[in-house]
């Protein structure tokens, strides 16, 4: 896995795209018969390591569906999805869980932290999901300090502000050194200043750690920090000007 | 384990409430166990302590009152003694009497009539063994109740005077009444209602309650064949407990209550963890999205249930044992038996886990995609 831990665009035989997220001809339908919703309609998307891609679009366009398929939470009806070269569409649920744990980081709206855990434990959690033999990853306290929460390691989610919770969420997603970070509306619950902070942090992490980041957002204000902007309408993805 | 213990600590009030219910059930379990062991001991310890493997009662006798109704001719003893596999056979007489001491205290005794030189003649912890015709050997519980070696008990109506010569080694009670061993001839006089000093009818000297049979070590006796030869009806020692007054009714009542408690503890644990599982849906979806396998989620949830149940049961059992220690020694039949308490604890734990598992398996069906969006 040296190609993943030291992602290098110039590594022989690989292109930058292979190391990030690649989606080709992806279709996803929900329901059946007359009620079928075409949530993803022939989606192509490539996000290279170090790139922050934003996806905007109206509600119900299929943005969350795209993240679910990209991270192996849902299987597409057609098309291919790879993360760092790994096929995320394998049928085995267990195999996809394992791929998620190793190669994908998720950041959810309003953090989705576990209420019982302190900030430090939120960061330890991803390292505990893989059993005893597999606990390597970043140092939780260093990581907290890195996202500006040095003094708040022992706070539980209800003792943190919305912006702080979101920082913990981002730090948690980065603990296992994923190749791809999938972020769903990270600023939905934040004010303007806090939103800018969070997206800046994401852009900085993407660059520093060579992570391919896909961020879904309604917030056109923060698009200035993004490298590429896509627009999704009715399941179709298009580059935005 | 990582998440399980942190959640236990975080939602400790909620878990403590649930733990308290399980702990109370455990206290009840200890009480019931103590009561049933106590009742069994009070009901049949006199029989349990007999070195007997089976009793041969009169043919056709009613099983639940065999000891009071059965009359067997003494000749059956010889027939039984000759059966293959029988080490010893001896006459056994059983009857309940009311009497009073010279001091005027009323005493009820279960008379066990035995031949003084037979294997049924009990060892004594105090005084002498059976010998003199009017000598009786009583259970230590009778001594606790105020009787003493050397006291004389006069049988009501008959005027027969029985002298306490010795005390058996352990509690011997039958149908909640203290046992007094008495020589067979004296038992036959009392049983036939012969007043003191009068001649015992010849027929009465031939009558006994049952033939007490002891199988040779490691040998089994063909009871049906023996019954056929002797014209009797055999019950094994265990079966004969049911012939002790009230025994079957008491034990089945307690067993029923215990059964209900097991069911309740499984239901309580199941209901609690079902609600808990519903509250955790979003959290579990997040865990699954982060890469936790369903096995990880299940193991964590079951570990949590196990810790909670084990702690609650331990606390409940501790309180129950403390209360039990206060009760036993009083006049409530109560005895703490380590094995039956351990069995009750294990039963509660296993059934609680079954209830929790039934609730927690639902977590496996949670779709990790619901972690996204935050609105579904
Ligand atoms: N599990 C599901 N079953 C049926 N339909 C679904 C399911 N999940 C999503 N859909 C449908 O798929 C379409 C895309 O949903 P998705 O959640 O991806 O939209 P979105 O772009 O994330 O919207 P929002 O901005 O409101 O979060 C919607 O029409 C939605 O109703
Ligand atoms: Mg969405």
Short mmCIF file of N, CA, C and O in Angstrom, two decimals, chain A residues 64-65 67-68 73-74 93-94 97-98 100-101 104 106-109 112 114-117 121-122 124-126 128-131 156 158 172-173 184-185, chain B residues 2-3 6-7 9-11 280 282-296 299 364-376:
data_model
loop_
_atom_site.label_atom_id
_atom_site.label_comp_id
_atom_site.label_asym_id
_atom_site.label_seq_id
_atom_site.Cartn_x
_atom_site.Cartn_y
_atom_site.Cartn_z
N UNK A 64 -26.33 13.41 -2.19
CA UNK A 64 -26.00 12.43 -1.14
C UNK A 64 -25.87 11.04 -1.74
O UNK A 64 -25.02 10.24 -1.31
N UNK A 65 -26.68 10.75 -2.73
CA UNK A 65 -26.60 9.44 -3.38
C UNK A 65 -25.22 9.25 -4.00
O UNK A 65 -24.65 8.16 -3.93
N UNK A 67 -22.40 10.56 -2.97
CA UNK A 67 -21.44 10.27 -1.90
C UNK A 67 -21.59 8.83 -1.40
O UNK A 67 -20.60 8.14 -1.15
N UNK A 68 -22.86 8.37 -1.29
CA UNK A 68 -23.10 7.00 -0.81
C UNK A 68 -22.46 5.99 -1.74
O UNK A 68 -21.83 5.03 -1.30
N UNK A 73 -21.34 2.91 0.40
CA UNK A 73 -22.51 2.73 1.26
C UNK A 73 -23.66 2.15 0.47
O UNK A 73 -24.52 1.46 1.00
N UNK A 74 -23.67 2.47 -0.84
CA UNK A 74 -24.71 1.92 -1.72
C UNK A 74 -24.03 1.39 -2.97
O UNK A 74 -22.97 1.88 -3.36
N UNK A 93 -20.99 -7.04 1.21
CA UNK A 93 -21.17 -5.93 2.13
C UNK A 93 -19.97 -5.80 3.07
O UNK A 93 -19.51 -4.71 3.37
N UNK A 94 -19.49 -6.98 3.47
CA UNK A 94 -18.37 -6.98 4.40
C UNK A 94 -17.12 -6.38 3.75
O UNK A 94 -16.39 -5.61 4.34
N UNK A 97 -17.46 -2.66 3.58
CA UNK A 97 -17.24 -2.08 4.91
C UNK A 97 -15.75 -1.94 5.17
O UNK A 97 -15.27 -0.90 5.65
N UNK A 98 -15.02 -3.01 4.83
CA UNK A 98 -13.57 -3.03 5.04
C UNK A 98 -12.89 -1.93 4.19
O UNK A 98 -12.01 -1.22 4.67
N UNK A 100 -14.24 0.83 3.12
CA UNK A 100 -14.59 2.13 3.73
C UNK A 100 -13.68 2.44 4.89
O UNK A 100 -13.17 3.53 5.05
N UNK A 101 -13.51 1.42 5.74
CA UNK A 101 -12.71 1.62 6.95
C UNK A 101 -11.27 2.01 6.60
O UNK A 101 -10.67 2.85 7.25
N UNK A 104 -11.70 5.30 2.99
CA UNK A 104 -12.67 6.39 2.84
C UNK A 104 -12.88 7.08 4.18
O UNK A 104 -12.96 6.42 5.22
N UNK A 106 -15.62 9.82 6.00
CA UNK A 106 -16.89 10.53 5.83
C UNK A 106 -16.96 11.69 6.82
O UNK A 106 -16.62 11.54 7.99
N UNK A 107 -17.44 12.83 6.33
CA UNK A 107 -17.77 13.94 7.22
C UNK A 107 -19.24 14.25 6.99
O UNK A 107 -19.66 14.44 5.85
N UNK A 108 -20.01 14.26 8.09
CA UNK A 108 -21.46 14.39 7.95
C UNK A 108 -21.91 15.79 8.33
O UNK A 108 -21.21 16.54 9.02
N UNK A 109 -23.13 16.08 7.90
CA UNK A 109 -23.77 17.31 8.32
C UNK A 109 -23.80 17.35 9.85
O UNK A 109 -24.08 16.35 10.49
N UNK A 112 -22.34 14.55 13.23
CA UNK A 112 -22.76 13.19 13.54
C UNK A 112 -21.78 12.49 14.47
O UNK A 112 -21.35 11.37 14.23
N UNK A 114 -20.63 10.75 18.18
CA UNK A 114 -21.33 9.88 19.12
C UNK A 114 -21.44 10.59 20.46
O UNK A 114 -20.42 10.99 21.03
N UNK A 115 -22.65 10.73 20.97
CA UNK A 115 -22.87 11.56 22.16
C UNK A 115 -22.06 11.11 23.38
O UNK A 115 -21.72 11.94 24.23
N UNK A 116 -21.75 9.82 23.46
CA UNK A 116 -21.09 9.32 24.67
C UNK A 116 -19.59 9.57 24.68
O UNK A 116 -18.94 9.41 25.70
N UNK A 117 -19.03 9.93 23.54
CA UNK A 117 -17.57 9.97 23.44
C UNK A 117 -17.02 11.39 23.56
O UNK A 117 -17.58 12.34 23.02
N UNK A 121 -11.87 10.59 22.15
CA UNK A 121 -12.38 9.25 21.87
C UNK A 121 -13.06 9.18 20.51
O UNK A 121 -13.03 8.12 19.86
N UNK A 122 -13.69 10.28 20.07
CA UNK A 122 -14.27 10.28 18.73
C UNK A 122 -13.18 9.97 17.71
O UNK A 122 -13.41 9.28 16.72
N UNK A 124 -10.34 8.35 18.40
CA UNK A 124 -9.79 6.99 18.60
C UNK A 124 -10.70 5.94 17.96
O UNK A 124 -10.23 4.88 17.53
N UNK A 125 -11.99 6.26 17.93
CA UNK A 125 -12.98 5.27 17.46
C UNK A 125 -12.63 4.62 16.11
O UNK A 125 -12.63 3.39 16.02
N UNK A 126 -12.31 5.41 15.06
CA UNK A 126 -12.04 4.76 13.76
C UNK A 126 -10.89 3.77 13.83
O UNK A 126 -10.88 2.78 13.09
N UNK A 128 -10.37 1.83 16.28
CA UNK A 128 -10.82 0.66 17.03
C UNK A 128 -11.76 -0.22 16.23
O UNK A 128 -12.16 -1.28 16.69
N UNK A 129 -12.16 0.24 15.05
CA UNK A 129 -13.17 -0.50 14.32
C UNK A 129 -12.60 -1.71 13.60
O UNK A 129 -13.34 -2.56 13.12
N UNK A 130 -11.29 -1.79 13.50
CA UNK A 130 -10.69 -2.84 12.69
C UNK A 130 -10.12 -3.99 13.48
O UNK A 130 -9.34 -4.76 12.95
N UNK A 131 -10.49 -4.11 14.75
CA UNK A 131 -9.94 -5.21 15.52
C UNK A 131 -8.58 -4.88 16.07
O UNK A 131 -7.97 -3.86 15.74
N UNK A 156 -17.43 16.43 25.49
CA UNK A 156 -18.36 15.61 24.71
C UNK A 156 -19.08 16.51 23.71
O UNK A 156 -19.06 17.73 23.86
N UNK A 158 -22.03 17.59 23.23
CA UNK A 158 -22.94 18.63 23.70
C UNK A 158 -22.19 19.78 24.39
O UNK A 158 -22.78 20.81 24.69
N UNK A 172 -11.82 13.26 12.78
CA UNK A 172 -12.15 11.84 12.89
C UNK A 172 -12.03 11.15 11.53
O UNK A 172 -11.47 10.05 11.42
N UNK A 173 -12.50 11.84 10.47
CA UNK A 173 -12.47 11.24 9.14
C UNK A 173 -11.05 11.07 8.63
O UNK A 173 -10.78 10.21 7.80
N UNK A 184 -20.64 15.70 3.37
CA UNK A 184 -22.02 16.06 3.01
C UNK A 184 -22.47 17.29 3.80
O UNK A 184 -22.67 17.21 5.01
N UNK A 185 -22.61 18.43 3.12
CA UNK A 185 -23.11 19.66 3.69
C UNK A 185 -22.49 19.99 5.05
O UNK A 185 -23.18 20.04 6.06
N UNK B 2 -14.95 -0.81 23.48
CA UNK B 2 -14.52 0.59 23.48
C UNK B 2 -15.73 1.51 23.67
O UNK B 2 -15.76 2.35 24.57
N UNK B 3 -16.73 1.31 22.83
CA UNK B 3 -17.91 2.16 22.89
C UNK B 3 -18.83 1.73 24.02
O UNK B 3 -19.40 2.57 24.73
N UNK B 6 -18.04 3.18 27.43
CA UNK B 6 -18.19 4.64 27.47
C UNK B 6 -19.66 5.03 27.47
O UNK B 6 -20.06 5.99 28.13
N UNK B 7 -20.46 4.26 26.75
CA UNK B 7 -21.90 4.55 26.77
C UNK B 7 -22.52 4.21 28.12
O UNK B 7 -23.39 4.94 28.60
N UNK B 9 -21.10 4.50 30.92
CA UNK B 9 -20.77 5.60 31.80
C UNK B 9 -21.55 6.86 31.47
O UNK B 9 -22.00 7.58 32.37
N UNK B 10 -21.74 7.11 30.19
CA UNK B 10 -22.39 8.35 29.78
C UNK B 10 -23.88 8.33 30.11
O UNK B 10 -24.41 9.30 30.67
N UNK B 11 -24.55 7.23 29.81
CA UNK B 11 -25.99 7.14 30.08
C UNK B 11 -26.23 6.36 31.36
O UNK B 11 -27.09 5.50 31.43
N UNK B 280 -30.52 4.32 19.07
CA UNK B 280 -29.15 4.31 18.56
C UNK B 280 -29.08 4.20 17.04
O UNK B 280 -27.98 4.08 16.50
N UNK B 282 -29.31 6.18 14.39
CA UNK B 282 -28.46 7.12 13.68
C UNK B 282 -26.98 6.88 14.01
O UNK B 282 -26.12 6.85 13.13
N UNK B 283 -26.74 6.68 15.30
CA UNK B 283 -25.38 6.43 15.76
C UNK B 283 -24.78 5.19 15.11
O UNK B 283 -23.62 5.18 14.69
N UNK B 284 -25.59 4.14 15.02
CA UNK B 284 -25.10 2.90 14.42
C UNK B 284 -24.88 3.08 12.92
O UNK B 284 -23.91 2.55 12.36
N UNK B 285 -25.75 3.86 12.27
CA UNK B 285 -25.54 4.15 10.85
C UNK B 285 -24.19 4.84 10.65
O UNK B 285 -23.44 4.51 9.73
N UNK B 286 -23.87 5.78 11.54
CA UNK B 286 -22.58 6.46 11.46
C UNK B 286 -21.43 5.47 11.67
O UNK B 286 -20.45 5.46 10.91
N UNK B 287 -21.57 4.62 12.67
CA UNK B 287 -20.53 3.62 12.92
C UNK B 287 -20.30 2.75 11.70
O UNK B 287 -19.16 2.48 11.30
N UNK B 288 -21.41 2.31 11.10
CA UNK B 288 -21.29 1.45 9.93
C UNK B 288 -20.64 2.20 8.77
O UNK B 288 -19.81 1.66 8.05
N UNK B 289 -21.01 3.49 8.60
CA UNK B 289 -20.41 4.28 7.52
C UNK B 289 -18.92 4.45 7.75
O UNK B 289 -18.13 4.46 6.81
N UNK B 290 -18.52 4.56 9.01
CA UNK B 290 -17.10 4.73 9.32
C UNK B 290 -16.32 3.43 9.13
O UNK B 290 -15.10 3.43 9.25
N UNK B 291 -17.04 2.35 8.90
CA UNK B 291 -16.34 1.10 8.61
C UNK B 291 -16.46 0.04 9.70
O UNK B 291 -15.70 -0.92 9.70
N UNK B 292 -17.42 0.22 10.62
CA UNK B 292 -17.64 -0.83 11.62
C UNK B 292 -18.46 -1.93 10.96
O UNK B 292 -19.47 -1.66 10.33
N UNK B 293 -18.01 -3.18 11.14
CA UNK B 293 -18.78 -4.30 10.59
C UNK B 293 -20.00 -4.53 11.46
O UNK B 293 -20.06 -4.08 12.60
N UNK B 294 -20.99 -5.26 10.93
CA UNK B 294 -22.16 -5.58 11.75
C UNK B 294 -21.72 -6.41 12.96
O UNK B 294 -22.29 -6.30 14.03
N UNK B 295 -20.70 -7.24 12.76
CA UNK B 295 -20.20 -8.04 13.88
C UNK B 295 -19.68 -7.15 15.00
O UNK B 295 -19.91 -7.38 16.17
N UNK B 296 -18.97 -6.10 14.59
CA UNK B 296 -18.41 -5.16 15.59
C UNK B 296 -19.55 -4.52 16.37
O UNK B 296 -19.52 -4.46 17.61
N UNK B 299 -21.23 -7.15 18.65
CA UNK B 299 -20.40 -7.55 19.77
C UNK B 299 -20.36 -6.45 20.82
O UNK B 299 -20.45 -6.70 22.02
N UNK B 364 -28.47 -4.82 12.99
CA UNK B 364 -27.76 -5.27 11.79
C UNK B 364 -28.47 -4.82 10.52
O UNK B 364 -27.87 -4.78 9.45
N UNK B 365 -29.76 -4.50 10.64
CA UNK B 365 -30.51 -4.15 9.42
C UNK B 365 -30.42 -2.66 9.10
O UNK B 365 -30.98 -2.19 8.11
N UNK B 366 -29.70 -1.89 9.93
CA UNK B 366 -29.62 -0.45 9.68
C UNK B 366 -28.78 -0.17 8.44
O UNK B 366 -27.69 -0.72 8.27
N UNK B 367 -29.30 0.68 7.57
CA UNK B 367 -28.61 1.03 6.32
C UNK B 367 -27.61 2.15 6.61
O UNK B 367 -28.00 3.24 7.01
N UNK B 368 -26.31 1.87 6.41
CA UNK B 368 -25.32 2.90 6.74
C UNK B 368 -25.50 4.18 5.92
O UNK B 368 -25.05 5.25 6.34
N UNK B 369 -26.18 4.07 4.77
CA UNK B 369 -26.38 5.26 3.94
C UNK B 369 -27.24 6.30 4.66
O UNK B 369 -27.19 7.49 4.31
N UNK B 370 -28.00 5.88 5.67
CA UNK B 370 -28.83 6.85 6.39
C UNK B 370 -27.99 7.80 7.24
O UNK B 370 -28.51 8.77 7.80
N UNK B 371 -26.70 7.52 7.35
CA UNK B 371 -25.83 8.46 8.08
C UNK B 371 -25.66 9.76 7.29
O UNK B 371 -25.37 10.80 7.85
N UNK B 372 -25.86 9.67 5.96
CA UNK B 372 -25.69 10.86 5.13
C UNK B 372 -26.94 11.73 5.15
O UNK B 372 -28.04 11.25 5.40
N UNK B 373 -26.75 13.01 4.84
CA UNK B 373 -27.90 13.89 4.69
C UNK B 373 -28.43 14.40 6.01
O UNK B 373 -28.75 15.56 6.13
N UNK B 374 -28.48 13.54 6.99
CA UNK B 374 -28.89 13.98 8.32
C UNK B 374 -30.38 14.18 8.44
O UNK B 374 -30.89 14.46 9.51
N UNK B 375 -31.13 14.02 7.34
CA UNK B 375 -32.57 14.27 7.43
C UNK B 375 -33.40 13.01 7.21
O UNK B 375 -34.60 13.05 7.27
N UNK B 376 -32.76 11.88 6.94
CA UNK B 376 -33.55 10.66 6.78
C UNK B 376 -33.35 9.73 7.95
O UNK B 376 -32.30 9.68 8.53
#
